[in-house]
Backbone as a printed PyTorch tensor [residue, N CA C, xyz], in Angstrom:
tensor([[[-114.6550,  -20.9300,   73.5030],
         [-114.7500,  -19.9140,   74.6170],
         [-115.3430,  -18.7830,   74.1120]],

        [[-116.3480,  -18.0970,   74.8580],
         [-116.9770,  -16.8790,   74.3750],
         [-116.0990,  -15.4940,   74.6710]],

        [[-116.5830,  -14.5880,   73.8240],
         [-115.7580,  -13.3530,   74.0170],
         [-115.5380,  -12.7680,   75.5210]],

        [[-116.7310,  -12.8470,   76.2950],
         [-116.7050,  -12.4950,   77.6070],
         [-115.8980,  -13.2910,   78.4940]],

        [[-115.6420,  -14.4980,   78.1660],
         [-114.9360,  -15.3640,   79.1040],
         [-113.3410,  -15.1240,   78.6380]],

        [[-113.0810,  -14.8280,   77.3660],
         [-111.7420,  -14.1310,   76.9320],
         [-111.3700,  -13.2010,   77.6260]],

        [[-112.4710,  -12.1710,   77.6050],
         [-112.2590,  -10.7790,   78.2870],
         [-111.9090,  -10.9340,   79.5770]],

        [[-112.5840,  -11.7350,   80.4010],
         [-112.3820,  -12.0280,   81.8040],
         [-110.8910,  -12.7130,   81.9720]],

        [[-110.3930,  -13.3870,   81.1410],
         [-108.9910,  -13.7300,   81.1810],
         [-107.9690,  -12.7350,   81.0630]],

        [[-108.2420,  -11.6370,   80.1260],
         [-107.3930,  -10.4950,   80.0330],
         [-107.4580,   -9.5450,   81.0250]],

        [[-108.5060,   -9.4340,   81.6880],
         [-108.8310,   -8.5100,   82.9190],
         [-108.0120,   -8.9320,   83.8930]],

        [[-107.9370,  -10.3500,   84.2410],
         [-107.2840,  -11.0700,   85.5490],
         [-106.0980,  -10.2270,   85.8500]],

        [[-105.3030,   -9.8530,   84.7360],
         [-103.9730,   -9.1540,   85.0800],
         [-104.2030,   -7.8220,   86.0180]],

        [[-105.4610,   -7.2860,   85.8310],
         [-105.6790,   -5.9400,   86.5360],
         [-106.3980,   -6.1600,   87.9000]],

        [[-106.7130,   -7.3230,   88.0390],
         [-107.5290,   -7.4730,   89.4640],
         [-106.6460,   -7.7370,   90.5510]],

        [[-107.1230,   -7.2690,   91.7200],
         [-106.2360,   -7.3100,   93.0330],
         [-106.5700,   -8.4650,   93.4760]],

        [[-105.7380,   -9.1070,   94.4570],
         [-105.8580,  -10.4640,   95.1870],
         [-107.3170,  -10.5810,   95.7670]],

        [[-108.0600,  -11.6120,   95.4980],
         [-109.5210,  -11.8160,   95.9370],
         [-110.3850,  -10.8720,   95.3890]],

        [[-110.1740,  -10.1270,   94.3810],
         [-111.2500,   -9.2040,   93.5910],
         [-111.7140,  -10.1740,   92.4670]],

        [[-113.0870,  -10.2620,   92.4100],
         [-113.8600,  -10.8590,   91.5870],
         [-114.7150,  -10.0780,   90.7120]],

        [[-114.9880,  -10.6170,   89.3050],
         [-115.6450,   -9.7410,   88.4360],
         [-117.2340,  -10.2150,   88.6350]],

        [[-118.0240,   -9.0530,   88.8250],
         [-119.4910,   -9.3430,   89.0780],
         [-120.2990,   -8.7590,   87.7510]],

        [[-119.9180,   -7.9150,   87.0820],
         [-120.8050,   -7.2660,   86.0290],
         [-119.6210,   -7.0330,   84.8960]],

        [[-120.0020,   -7.4640,   83.5950],
         [-119.1250,   -6.8990,   82.6250],
         [-120.3210,   -6.5500,   81.4670]],

        [[-120.0410,   -5.5480,   80.9400],
         [-121.1210,   -4.7940,   79.7790],
         [-120.4950,   -3.9550,   79.0140]],

        [[-121.0520,   -3.4920,   77.9220],
         [-120.5700,   -2.4050,   77.0080],
         [-121.4250,   -1.2010,   77.1560]],

        [[-120.9990,   -0.2040,   77.3100],
         [-121.9150,    1.0110,   77.2430],
         [-121.2090,    2.0310,   76.3930]],

        [[-122.0130,    3.3870,   76.1740],
         [-121.2830,    4.5630,   75.5550],
         [-121.0060,    5.4460,   76.5480]],

        [[-120.0080,    6.2640,   76.4640],
         [-119.7460,    7.2560,   77.5320],
         [-120.4470,    8.6590,   77.1940]],

        [[-120.8680,    9.4510,   78.1140],
         [-121.6090,   10.5640,   77.7790],
         [-120.8520,   11.6430,   78.5750]],

        [[-121.1110,   12.7960,   78.2670],
         [-120.4010,   14.1570,   78.9340],
         [-118.9300,   14.0290,   79.0320]],

        [[-118.4230,   14.3500,   80.3270],
         [-117.0760,   14.4560,   80.7150],
         [-116.1390,   13.3700,   80.0980]],

        [[-116.5680,   12.1780,   80.4210],
         [-115.4570,   11.1270,   80.1910],
         [-115.5100,   11.3090,   78.5770]],

        [[-116.5630,   11.2600,   77.8210],
         [-116.4200,   11.3560,   76.3860],
         [-115.4380,   12.4980,   75.9730]],

        [[-115.5620,   13.6810,   76.4400],
         [-114.7550,   14.7290,   76.1610],
         [-113.0490,   14.4530,   76.3680]],

        [[-112.7740,   13.8900,   77.7500],
         [-111.6440,   13.3740,   77.8850],
         [-111.0860,   12.3670,   76.7970]],

        [[-111.8230,   11.4220,   76.5540],
         [-111.3930,   10.5430,   75.5740],
         [-111.3990,   11.1370,   74.2070]],

        [[-112.2290,   12.1240,   73.8330],
         [-111.9940,   12.8690,   72.6400],
         [-110.7350,   13.6110,   72.2880]],

        [[-110.3450,   14.2580,   73.6310],
         [-109.0990,   14.8750,   73.7130],
         [-107.8430,   13.9330,   73.3660]],

        [[-107.7950,   12.9210,   74.0860],
         [-106.8160,   11.7900,   73.7870],
         [-106.8230,   11.3560,   72.2760]],

        [[-108.1100,   11.1970,   71.7480],
         [-108.0780,   10.5690,   70.2750],
         [-107.5890,   11.7380,   69.4470]],

        [[-108.2250,   12.8020,   69.7910],
         [-107.5330,   14.0790,   68.8960],
         [-106.1160,   14.1460,   68.8800]],

        [[-105.4650,   13.9410,   70.0120],
         [-104.0270,   14.0820,   69.9390],
         [-103.4940,   12.9020,   69.3350]],

        [[-103.9420,   11.7490,   69.2740],
         [-103.4660,   10.5680,   68.5320],
         [-103.6710,   10.8600,   66.9520]],

        [[-104.7520,   11.3780,   66.8590],
         [-104.9060,   11.9520,   65.2950],
         [-103.8270,   12.8380,   64.7220]],

        [[-103.7290,   13.9470,   65.4800],
         [-102.6850,   14.9670,   65.2400],
         [-101.4980,   14.3650,   65.1260]],

        [[-100.9440,   13.3840,   66.0710],
         [ -99.6140,   12.8300,   65.7720],
         [ -99.5690,   11.9560,   64.5430]],

        [[-100.6640,   11.1850,   64.1950],
         [-100.6130,   10.5640,   62.8740],
         [-100.2850,   11.2430,   61.8070]],

        [[-101.0630,   12.6300,   61.8250],
         [-100.9830,   13.4540,   60.6730],
         [ -99.7210,   13.8570,   60.4110]],

        [[ -98.9710,   14.3610,   61.6420],
         [ -97.5220,   14.7770,   61.4640],
         [ -96.8260,   13.6350,   61.0230]],

        [[ -96.9170,   12.3800,   61.4950],
         [ -96.0790,   11.3340,   60.9220],
         [ -96.2580,   11.1980,   59.4840]],

        [[ -97.4220,   11.1710,   59.0760],
         [ -97.7940,   11.0120,   57.7210],
         [ -97.1810,   12.1380,   56.8300]],

        [[ -97.3180,   13.2460,   57.3040],
         [ -96.7010,   14.4380,   56.6310],
         [ -95.0070,   14.3380,   56.5080]],

        [[ -94.4610,   13.9900,   57.6670],
         [ -92.8810,   13.6280,   57.5970],
         [ -92.3960,   12.5880,   56.7180]],

        [[ -93.2740,   11.4940,   56.7180],
         [ -92.7700,   10.3030,   56.0950],
         [ -93.2270,   10.4190,   54.7190]],

        [[ -93.9640,   11.3730,   54.1780],
         [ -94.5250,   11.4550,   52.8750],
         [ -95.7490,   10.3720,   52.3730]],

        [[ -96.2470,    9.9550,   53.6100],
         [ -97.4030,    8.9590,   53.4110],
         [ -98.4300,    9.2930,   52.5660]],

        [[ -99.2520,    8.6770,   52.0360],
         [-100.4010,    8.8760,   50.9710],
         [-101.4860,    9.4260,   51.7600]],

        [[-102.6940,    9.2260,   51.4300],
         [-103.9730,    9.9160,   51.7270],
         [-104.0550,    9.3020,   53.2240]],

        [[-104.9680,    9.8750,   53.9360],
         [-105.2070,    9.5370,   55.2270],
         [-106.7220,    9.6710,   55.8610]],

        [[-107.4170,    8.7410,   56.1490],
         [-108.8840,    8.6470,   56.3480],
         [-108.9830,    8.8440,   57.9980]],

        [[-109.6100,    9.7280,   58.5430],
         [-109.7070,    9.9680,   59.8720],
         [-111.1980,    9.7450,   60.3300]],

        [[-111.3170,    8.8730,   61.2160],
         [-112.6690,    8.7160,   61.7830],
         [-112.6500,    8.8790,   63.2430]],

        [[-113.2050,    9.9840,   63.7260],
         [-113.1390,   10.5600,   64.9330],
         [-114.2630,   10.0120,   65.8550]],

        [[-114.9210,    8.9840,   65.8880],
         [-115.8510,    8.5350,   66.5490],
         [-115.3130,    8.0230,   68.1740]],

        [[-116.1410,    8.2910,   69.0300],
         [-115.5910,    8.0890,   70.4790],
         [-115.9830,    6.4580,   70.5720]],

        [[-115.1000,    5.5020,   70.8950],
         [-115.3480,    4.1300,   71.1360],
         [-116.0880,    3.7430,   72.4140]],

        [[-116.8050,    2.7880,   72.1340],
         [-117.6720,    2.2830,   73.4220],
         [-116.4000,    1.8670,   74.5220]],

        [[-117.2660,    1.5940,   75.5320],
         [-116.1750,    1.1840,   76.8080],
         [-116.8960,   -0.0290,   77.2380]],

        [[-115.9100,   -1.0790,   77.7670],
         [-116.2790,   -2.1720,   78.5920],
         [-116.5940,   -1.6660,   80.2260]],

        [[-117.6770,   -1.7610,   80.6570],
         [-117.8010,   -1.4500,   82.0930],
         [-117.8260,   -2.8130,   82.9480]],

        [[-116.6910,   -2.7410,   83.8780],
         [-116.4690,   -4.0030,   84.6200],
         [-116.7790,   -3.4580,   86.1580]],

        [[-117.5740,   -4.1950,   86.8960],
         [-117.8000,   -3.9920,   88.2590],
         [-117.2890,   -5.1610,   88.8420]],

        [[-116.4690,   -4.9340,   89.8900],
         [-115.7440,   -5.9730,   90.5850],
         [-116.3610,   -5.8850,   92.0380]],

        [[-115.7230,   -6.8130,   92.7270],
         [-116.1380,   -6.8800,   94.2450],
         [-115.4660,   -5.7150,   94.9210]],

        [[-114.7860,   -5.1560,   94.3430],
         [-113.9700,   -3.8910,   95.0800],
         [-114.1340,   -2.4100,   94.2610]],

        [[-113.9780,   -2.5680,   92.7350],
         [-113.8310,   -1.6090,   92.0420],
         [-114.7980,   -1.3490,   90.7930]],

        [[-114.7640,   -0.2030,   90.3080],
         [-115.6580,   -0.0350,   89.0350],
         [-114.4410,    0.3630,   88.1150]],

        [[-114.4100,   -0.3990,   86.9640],
         [-113.3720,   -0.2060,   85.9650],
         [-113.9980,    0.0910,   84.5910]],

        [[-113.3100,    0.9090,   83.8860],
         [-113.8580,    1.0430,   82.3940],
         [-112.6040,    1.0450,   81.4650]],

        [[-112.7860,    0.3760,   80.3340],
         [-111.7310,    0.2500,   79.5230],
         [-112.2230,    0.4030,   78.2210]],

        [[-111.4580,    1.1420,   77.1440],
         [-111.8330,    1.5580,   75.9130],
         [-112.0240,    0.1270,   75.2360]],

        [[-113.0430,    0.0750,   74.2500],
         [-113.3880,   -1.0610,   73.6260],
         [-112.7790,   -0.8600,   72.1620]],

        [[-111.8490,   -2.0820,   72.0380],
         [-111.0750,   -2.1640,   70.7670],
         [-111.9240,   -2.8100,   69.5970]],

        [[-111.2690,   -3.0120,   68.4470],
         [-111.9620,   -3.6670,   67.3620],
         [-112.1930,   -5.2110,   67.8990]],

        [[-111.3450,   -5.8550,   68.8320],
         [-111.4990,   -7.1850,   69.3330],
         [-112.6510,   -7.2130,   70.3540]],

        [[-113.4090,   -8.1620,   70.0880],
         [-114.5910,   -8.4860,   70.9360],
         [-114.1340,   -8.7980,   72.3390]],

        [[-112.7980,   -9.5310,   72.5330],
         [-112.6600,   -9.9530,   73.6500],
         [-111.2820,   -9.4250,   74.5090]],

        [[-110.5600,   -8.4040,   73.8060],
         [-109.5570,   -7.7110,   74.3060],
         [-109.6370,   -6.2490,   74.7390]],

        [[-109.4730,   -5.8180,   75.9870],
         [-109.9450,   -4.4990,   76.3770],
         [-108.7290,   -3.5450,   76.0360]],

        [[-109.1190,   -2.4610,   75.8420],
         [-108.0600,   -1.2040,   75.1960],
         [-107.6720,   -0.7500,   76.6560]],

        [[-107.1530,    0.5330,   76.4030],
         [-106.6560,    1.3950,   77.5810],
         [-107.7740,    1.4670,   78.8810]],

        [[-107.2590,    1.4180,   80.1600],
         [-108.2680,    1.7640,   81.1560],
         [-108.5650,    3.2730,   81.1040]],

        [[-109.6580,    3.7070,   81.0920],
         [-110.1750,    4.9910,   81.0600],
         [-110.7450,    5.5120,   82.4590]],

        [[-111.2210,    4.6310,   83.2480],
         [-111.7040,    4.9540,   84.7100],
         [-111.6440,    3.7350,   85.6340]],

        [[-111.2200,    4.1840,   86.7980],
         [-111.0510,    3.2760,   87.9000],
         [-111.3800,    3.9280,   89.1270]],

        [[-112.2000,    3.2210,   90.0840],
         [-112.5570,    3.9470,   91.3190],
         [-113.1090,    2.7880,   92.0800]],

        [[-112.8550,    2.8770,   93.5300],
         [-113.2120,    1.9260,   94.6110],
         [-114.8810,    2.1470,   94.5910]],

        [[-115.4560,    0.8980,   94.6280],
         [-116.9090,    0.7900,   94.7550],
         [-117.4820,    1.6250,   95.9180]],

        [[-116.9660,    1.3750,   97.0940],
         [-117.5190,    2.1220,   98.2890],
         [-117.4890,    3.6910,   98.0850]],

        [[-116.7820,    4.1090,   97.0230],
         [-116.8540,    5.6380,   97.0790],
         [-117.9250,    6.0970,   96.1410]],

        [[-118.3390,    5.0310,   95.3770],
         [-119.4340,    5.5110,   94.2890],
         [-120.8540,    5.1920,   94.5360]],

        [[-121.7760,    5.7800,   94.0680],
         [-123.1930,    5.7780,   94.1880],
         [-123.5610,    5.5680,   92.6650]],

        [[-124.8340,    4.8210,   92.3180],
         [-125.1670,    4.7300,   90.9230],
         [-126.5760,    4.8660,   90.8320]],

        [[-127.1160,    5.4690,   89.8960],
         [-128.5720,    5.5990,   89.3930],
         [-128.8520,    5.3230,   87.9670]],

        [[-130.0590,    4.4530,   87.8270],
         [-130.4400,    4.1710,   86.4110],
         [-131.4680,    5.2640,   86.0630]],

        [[-131.4930,    5.8130,   84.8570],
         [-132.3960,    6.7230,   84.4430],
         [-133.0450,    6.0800,   83.0330]],

        [[-134.3950,    6.0520,   83.2180],
         [-134.8850,    5.4310,   81.8680],
         [-135.7490,    6.5760,   81.2120]],

        [[-135.3290,    6.5800,   79.8530],
         [-136.1820,    7.4990,   79.0420],
         [-136.3840,    6.7290,   77.8370]],

        [[-136.1010,    7.3630,   76.7130],
         [-135.9650,    6.6220,   75.3970],
         [-134.7210,    5.6920,   75.3150]],

        [[-133.7180,    5.9710,   75.9220],
         [-132.7190,    5.2840,   76.2020],
         [-132.2640,    5.0640,   77.6710]],

        [[-131.7230,    4.0780,   78.0810],
         [-131.4400,    3.8840,   79.5770],
         [-129.9950,    4.4690,   79.8430]],

        [[-129.9010,    5.2280,   80.8630],
         [-128.5080,    5.7640,   81.2140],
         [-128.2220,    5.3200,   82.6900]],

        [[-126.8680,    5.2030,   83.0150],
         [-126.6760,    4.9350,   84.3450],
         [-125.7490,    6.1010,   84.6900]],

        [[-125.9110,    6.7910,   85.8980],
         [-125.0400,    7.8140,   86.2200],
         [-124.3390,    7.3540,   87.4670]],

        [[-122.9580,    7.4820,   87.5410],
         [-122.1760,    7.1850,   88.4170],
         [-121.6390,    8.3910,   89.0940]],

        [[-121.6520,    8.6460,   90.3500],
         [-121.6600,    9.6770,   91.1970],
         [-120.5410,    9.4220,   92.4330]],

        [[-119.9670,   10.5530,   92.8830],
         [-119.0230,   10.4490,   94.0730],
         [-120.1610,   10.3840,   95.3410]],

        [[-120.1110,    9.3040,   95.9910],
         [-120.8320,    9.1260,   97.0660],
         [-120.6660,   10.1370,   98.2670]],

        [[-119.5290,   10.7680,   98.3210],
         [-119.3160,   11.8640,   99.3050],
         [-119.9390,   13.2310,   98.9630]],

        [[-119.8980,   13.6480,   97.7510],
         [-120.5400,   14.8360,   97.4170],
         [-121.6470,   14.9150,   96.3670]],

        [[-121.8530,   13.8650,   95.9740],
         [-123.0420,   13.4910,   94.9270],
         [-122.7140,   13.9350,   93.5010]],

        [[-121.3660,   14.4260,   93.3170],
         [-120.9890,   14.9020,   92.0280],
         [-121.0160,   13.7030,   90.8600]],

        [[-121.5420,   13.9700,   89.7280],
         [-121.7670,   13.0550,   88.8180],
         [-120.2170,   13.0940,   88.1650]],

        [[-119.7300,   11.7460,   88.0060],
         [-118.4410,   11.5020,   87.6120],
         [-118.4400,   10.8920,   86.2170]],

        [[-119.3440,    9.9460,   85.9100],
         [-119.7160,    9.2910,   84.4420],
         [-121.2440,    9.1290,   84.4540]],

        [[-121.5300,    9.3390,   83.0890],
         [-122.7460,    8.9090,   82.6180],
         [-122.6140,    7.9640,   81.4230]],

        [[-123.2780,    6.8880,   81.6160],
         [-123.2590,    5.6490,   80.7500],
         [-124.6860,    5.5590,   79.8030]],

        [[-124.4950,    5.3070,   78.5360],
         [-125.7210,    5.2310,   77.9360],
         [-125.8120,    3.7210,   77.3500]],

        [[-126.9570,    3.1510,   77.8080],
         [-126.7860,    1.6850,   77.6260],
         [-127.8950,    1.1860,   76.6470]],

        [[-128.3260,    2.2760,   76.1110],
         [-129.6730,    1.9640,   75.1540],
         [-130.7820,    1.2510,   75.6790]],

        [[-131.1430,    0.2390,   75.1110],
         [-132.5530,   -0.2880,   75.3530],
         [-132.1760,   -1.5080,   76.4870]],

        [[-130.8300,   -1.5220,   76.9820],
         [-130.4890,   -2.7170,   77.8850],
         [-130.5810,   -2.2610,   79.4760]],

        [[-131.9910,   -2.3390,   79.6650],
         [-132.2910,   -1.7680,   81.0050],
         [-131.7580,   -3.1090,   82.0940]],

        [[-131.7550,   -4.4370,   81.9720],
         [-131.2610,   -5.2280,   82.6670],
         [-129.9070,   -5.0520,   82.9910]],

        [[-129.0920,   -4.7200,   82.0920],
         [-127.5640,   -4.4380,   82.2550],
         [-127.4670,   -3.2470,   83.1460]],

        [[-128.2830,   -2.1640,   82.8010],
         [-128.2980,   -0.8470,   83.7150],
         [-128.5140,   -1.2260,   85.2140]],

        [[-129.4790,   -2.0080,   85.2360],
         [-129.8390,   -2.3050,   86.5110],
         [-128.9570,   -3.0780,   87.4740]],

        [[-128.1430,   -4.1080,   86.6610],
         [-127.0680,   -4.9410,   87.2640],
         [-125.9540,   -4.1090,   87.7850]],

        [[-125.7390,   -3.0500,   86.7860],
         [-124.5020,   -2.0620,   87.0540],
         [-125.0060,   -1.3860,   88.5440]],

        [[-126.1120,   -0.8470,   88.7300],
         [-126.7040,   -0.0440,   89.8250],
         [-126.6310,   -1.0920,   91.1060]],

        [[-127.0390,   -2.2650,   90.8860],
         [-127.1950,   -3.1100,   92.0730],
         [-125.7480,   -3.5450,   92.5550]],

        [[-125.0110,   -3.6780,   91.6040],
         [-123.7170,   -4.1650,   91.9790],
         [-122.7290,   -3.0280,   92.6720]],

        [[-123.1050,   -1.7180,   92.2430],
         [-122.2320,   -0.7140,   92.9970],
         [-122.9210,   -0.2450,   94.1960]],

        [[-124.2960,   -0.4500,   94.3310],
         [-125.0290,   -0.1830,   95.4300],
         [-125.5270,    1.1020,   95.6580]],

        [[-126.3900,    1.4780,   94.4850],
         [-126.8820,    2.8350,   94.1660],
         [-127.6850,    3.3490,   95.4240]]])
């Protein structure tokens, strides 16, 4: 069984009755969502440092890179999960919104980006970097209904 098939199995617990997965891909977060995750990561690192100091632990190596996310577009929602070290197990849910409330637009330059915005006021909610994967970006936009 492939990693995406295993991932679908893990995600089934978060799906609502009758909801089906249409797109699963990995992307990097840009702007506001990245800052939000960065704050959560910084809080976790700070807690780890305090624990190490209190318990007399040895040296600690801190790697503060923001992880990629699994972007999951279902028949009803857009979900994003932190990507963990496991190729088939999602981390914490970092974004969830009903599809009908969102619009999406692909932007191509050196790297392909998808901007997901609030359909009501046009405000950008999430910017995703998909690198050279234009087909994946287009699938996200078509599924959301840009």
